[in-house]
């Protein structure tokens, strides 16, 4: 089966380079090119591509807005964002909009061709560097609520939180942090009040959620 491809990029040299690269694959056919996201809807309606290679930065309508508009339509083609810009917010916005892939322009030609084939077959694709950034972003987002709560504490109180999370008693914390047991108890009381928690178990769980353990 021939995979029909639409190239969208405001740089004519980039479009020419992609056209030359894809021409070497017998199962790919470029059906149209566009220099701006504002042209995408009409070209998709006219040429019915299977896959769109979409740049992000374009003068009138950027690739993310074009992707969002296109994916709201029935029977929309699969979209691979192909860009030099891999900021986390762009990756997430593209994926939320329904893009099936996100590749950097320095991806080797063979990998771009393979990505088009995989996306056309219904398999999402992300470049390795983008995947690592996305995983890190998701992990950071998951921990943010706990981290924000712990930001209310002093450095000393955070040390006490970590020790509590490790299951240490007041006496053990006293020995480790070089403070009296009475001072440890005072720190625990203050941090429970600041964090609006009821007991040490909840403190330990918060420390775990914040990635401190």
Tab-separated table of C-alpha atoms in Angstrom:
chain	number	residue	atom	x	y	z
A	1	UNK	CA	0.000	0.000	0.000
A	2	UNK	CA	1.259	3.469	-0.902
A	3	UNK	CA	1.306	5.932	1.996
A	4	UNK	CA	0.238	9.404	0.937
A	5	UNK	CA	2.219	12.189	2.660
A	6	UNK	CA	1.621	15.923	3.059
A	7	UNK	CA	4.664	18.025	4.036
A	8	UNK	CA	3.992	21.239	5.983
A	9	UNK	CA	6.980	23.528	6.648
A	10	UNK	CA	7.576	27.217	6.019
A	11	UNK	CA	11.171	26.576	4.891
A	12	UNK	CA	11.274	25.692	1.195
A	13	UNK	CA	14.692	24.069	1.589
A	14	UNK	CA	13.391	21.799	4.333
A	15	UNK	CA	10.435	20.813	2.174
A	16	UNK	CA	12.767	20.070	-0.738
A	17	UNK	CA	15.048	18.003	1.493
A	18	UNK	CA	12.173	15.972	2.877
A	19	UNK	CA	10.791	15.451	-0.625
A	20	UNK	CA	14.127	14.110	-1.867
A	21	UNK	CA	14.490	11.881	1.170
A	22	UNK	CA	11.007	10.397	0.941
A	23	UNK	CA	11.278	9.906	-2.819
A	24	UNK	CA	13.698	7.065	-2.129
A	25	UNK	CA	10.977	5.012	-0.438
A	26	UNK	CA	8.821	3.108	-2.926
A	27	UNK	CA	5.842	2.912	-0.575
A	28	UNK	CA	5.678	6.671	0.145
A	29	UNK	CA	4.226	9.340	-2.143
A	30	UNK	CA	4.201	13.076	-1.490
A	31	UNK	CA	0.793	14.331	-2.563
A	32	UNK	CA	1.202	18.003	-1.598
A	33	UNK	CA	3.316	20.569	0.244
A	34	UNK	CA	2.324	23.578	2.353
A	35	UNK	CA	4.265	26.539	3.692
A	36	UNK	CA	1.887	27.406	6.529
A	37	UNK	CA	-0.631	25.740	8.820
A	38	UNK	CA	-3.415	27.847	7.315
A	39	UNK	CA	-3.131	25.814	4.100
A	40	UNK	CA	-3.451	22.399	5.718
A	41	UNK	CA	-7.215	21.919	5.891
A	42	UNK	CA	-7.770	22.626	2.194
A	43	UNK	CA	-4.878	20.415	1.087
A	44	UNK	CA	-6.050	17.551	3.277
A	45	UNK	CA	-9.545	17.839	1.814
A	46	UNK	CA	-8.146	17.875	-1.728
A	47	UNK	CA	-5.410	15.229	-1.511
A	48	UNK	CA	-6.492	12.942	1.378
A	49	UNK	CA	-3.023	12.226	2.773
A	50	UNK	CA	-2.506	9.347	5.175
A	51	UNK	CA	0.243	11.134	7.122
A	52	UNK	CA	1.107	14.803	7.584
A	53	UNK	CA	4.663	15.875	8.454
A	54	UNK	CA	4.028	19.096	10.400
A	55	UNK	CA	6.485	21.788	11.447
A	56	UNK	CA	5.715	23.829	14.585
A	57	UNK	CA	6.987	27.333	13.865
A	58	UNK	CA	5.178	28.898	10.901
A	59	UNK	CA	4.279	32.541	10.254
A	60	UNK	CA	0.465	32.622	10.330
A	61	UNK	CA	-0.902	29.370	11.787
A	62	UNK	CA	1.631	27.237	13.636
A	63	UNK	CA	1.758	23.474	13.454
A	64	UNK	CA	0.220	22.913	16.865
A	65	UNK	CA	-2.862	25.000	16.049
A	66	UNK	CA	-3.132	23.299	12.657
A	67	UNK	CA	-2.900	19.891	14.318
A	68	UNK	CA	-5.609	20.768	16.847
A	69	UNK	CA	-7.932	21.992	14.094
A	70	UNK	CA	-7.270	19.032	11.831
A	71	UNK	CA	-7.734	16.329	14.454
A	72	UNK	CA	-11.215	17.575	15.344
A	73	UNK	CA	-12.398	16.521	11.890
A	74	UNK	CA	-13.628	13.041	11.075
A	75	UNK	CA	-11.246	10.885	9.055
A	76	UNK	CA	-8.275	13.145	9.787
A	77	UNK	CA	-4.830	11.885	8.713
A	78	UNK	CA	-2.181	10.904	11.214
A	79	UNK	CA	0.197	13.737	12.088
A	80	UNK	CA	3.901	13.632	12.890
A	81	UNK	CA	5.304	16.821	14.371
A	82	UNK	CA	8.752	17.271	12.826
A	83	UNK	CA	10.668	20.172	14.349
A	84	UNK	CA	13.919	21.513	15.747
A	85	UNK	CA	12.074	22.625	18.882
A	86	UNK	CA	11.462	19.989	21.573
A	87	UNK	CA	10.242	22.045	24.538
A	88	UNK	CA	8.077	20.021	26.913
A	89	UNK	CA	5.012	22.209	26.506
A	90	UNK	CA	5.072	21.712	22.732
A	91	UNK	CA	5.398	17.938	23.053
A	92	UNK	CA	2.469	17.741	25.454
A	93	UNK	CA	0.267	20.114	23.467
A	94	UNK	CA	0.936	18.172	20.248
A	95	UNK	CA	0.131	14.832	21.863
A	96	UNK	CA	-3.002	16.183	23.532
A	97	UNK	CA	-4.101	17.531	20.164
A	98	UNK	CA	-3.890	14.054	18.685
A	99	UNK	CA	-0.488	13.983	16.965
A	100	UNK	CA	0.692	10.410	16.520
A	101	UNK	CA	4.381	11.246	16.574
A	102	UNK	CA	6.950	13.865	17.526
A	103	UNK	CA	10.374	13.780	15.858
A	104	UNK	CA	13.288	16.189	15.784
A	105	UNK	CA	14.550	17.322	12.397
A	106	UNK	CA	17.987	15.881	13.095
A	107	UNK	CA	16.436	12.390	13.214
A	108	UNK	CA	18.211	10.168	10.627
A	109	UNK	CA	16.319	9.873	7.316
A	110	UNK	CA	15.774	6.141	7.689
A	111	UNK	CA	14.128	6.658	11.073
A	112	UNK	CA	11.815	9.357	9.696
A	113	UNK	CA	10.722	7.048	6.874
A	114	UNK	CA	10.186	4.215	9.341
A	115	UNK	CA	8.194	6.543	11.611
A	116	UNK	CA	5.869	7.456	8.727
A	117	UNK	CA	5.261	3.781	8.038
A	118	UNK	CA	4.604	2.993	11.684
A	119	UNK	CA	2.246	5.931	12.181
A	120	UNK	CA	0.341	5.027	9.019
A	121	UNK	CA	-0.085	1.548	10.509
A	122	UNK	CA	-1.557	3.034	13.675
A	123	UNK	CA	1.527	2.904	15.896
A	124	UNK	CA	2.442	6.148	17.735
A	125	UNK	CA	6.104	7.149	17.610
A	126	UNK	CA	8.317	9.494	19.628
A	127	UNK	CA	12.024	10.163	19.211
A	128	UNK	CA	14.113	8.756	22.104
A	129	UNK	CA	15.128	12.195	23.385
A	130	UNK	CA	11.533	13.426	23.346
A	131	UNK	CA	10.372	10.260	25.111
A	132	UNK	CA	12.912	10.814	27.904
A	133	UNK	CA	11.821	14.434	28.327
A	134	UNK	CA	8.162	13.465	28.339
A	135	UNK	CA	8.676	10.785	30.989
A	136	UNK	CA	10.623	13.243	33.133
A	137	UNK	CA	7.909	15.869	32.725
A	138	UNK	CA	5.126	13.458	33.682
A	139	UNK	CA	7.088	12.258	36.714
A	140	UNK	CA	7.726	15.844	37.789
A	141	UNK	CA	4.079	16.773	37.335
A	142	UNK	CA	3.015	13.782	39.420
A	143	UNK	CA	5.202	14.930	42.297
A	144	UNK	CA	4.395	18.637	42.092
A	145	UNK	CA	1.548	18.744	44.653
A	146	UNK	CA	3.676	17.082	47.313
A	147	UNK	CA	6.704	19.222	46.459
A	148	UNK	CA	4.628	22.378	46.729
A	149	UNK	CA	3.465	21.406	50.206
A	150	UNK	CA	6.991	20.620	51.351
A	151	UNK	CA	8.181	23.988	50.040
A	152	UNK	CA	6.529	25.509	53.133
A	153	UNK	CA	9.119	23.844	55.382
A	154	UNK	CA	12.546	24.983	56.466
A	155	UNK	CA	15.602	22.948	55.438
A	156	UNK	CA	15.783	21.493	58.944
A	157	UNK	CA	12.139	20.479	58.872
A	158	UNK	CA	12.657	18.796	55.486
A	159	UNK	CA	15.477	16.765	57.027
A	160	UNK	CA	13.076	15.677	59.755
A	161	UNK	CA	10.470	14.747	57.121
A	162	UNK	CA	12.998	12.545	55.317
A	163	UNK	CA	13.980	10.854	58.577
A	164	UNK	CA	10.320	10.225	59.414
A	165	UNK	CA	9.822	8.803	55.951
A	166	UNK	CA	12.692	6.425	56.621
A	167	UNK	CA	10.845	5.177	59.693
A	168	UNK	CA	13.201	6.608	62.281
A	169	UNK	CA	12.138	7.301	65.850
A	170	UNK	CA	12.534	10.647	67.604
A	171	UNK	CA	15.604	9.320	69.384
A	172	UNK	CA	17.179	8.185	66.116
A	173	UNK	CA	16.415	11.518	64.465
A	174	UNK	CA	17.901	13.280	67.494
A	175	UNK	CA	21.147	11.351	67.124
A	176	UNK	CA	21.360	11.718	63.345
A	177	UNK	CA	20.579	15.432	63.166
A	178	UNK	CA	22.433	16.422	66.354
A	179	UNK	CA	19.471	17.923	68.205
A	180	UNK	CA	17.693	17.071	71.430
A	181	UNK	CA	14.648	14.806	71.466
A	182	UNK	CA	12.591	17.767	72.688
A	183	UNK	CA	13.716	19.789	69.652
A	184	UNK	CA	12.809	16.911	67.334
A	185	UNK	CA	9.332	16.773	68.873
A	186	UNK	CA	8.962	20.521	68.399
A	187	UNK	CA	9.964	20.214	64.720
A	188	UNK	CA	7.487	17.371	64.200
A	189	UNK	CA	4.670	19.380	65.778
A	190	UNK	CA	5.446	22.429	63.614
A	191	UNK	CA	5.686	20.510	60.360
A	192	UNK	CA	2.439	18.635	61.064
A	193	UNK	CA	0.733	21.983	61.527
A	194	UNK	CA	2.316	23.502	58.395
A	195	UNK	CA	1.443	20.492	56.262
A	196	UNK	CA	-2.009	20.095	57.808
A	197	UNK	CA	-1.373	16.419	58.557
A	198	UNK	CA	-2.462	14.291	61.485
A	199	UNK	CA	0.377	11.851	62.037
A	200	UNK	CA	3.823	10.597	61.070
A	201	UNK	CA	2.449	8.062	58.589
A	202	UNK	CA	0.958	10.858	56.523
A	203	UNK	CA	4.300	12.679	56.665
A	204	UNK	CA	6.060	9.558	55.376
A	205	UNK	CA	3.579	9.206	52.517
A	206	UNK	CA	4.043	12.854	51.540
A	207	UNK	CA	7.824	12.403	51.533
A	208	UNK	CA	7.416	9.391	49.259
A	209	UNK	CA	5.121	11.269	46.854
A	210	UNK	CA	7.625	14.123	46.675
A	211	UNK	CA	10.373	11.710	45.680
A	212	UNK	CA	12.471	12.326	48.796
A	213	UNK	CA	12.854	8.656	49.705
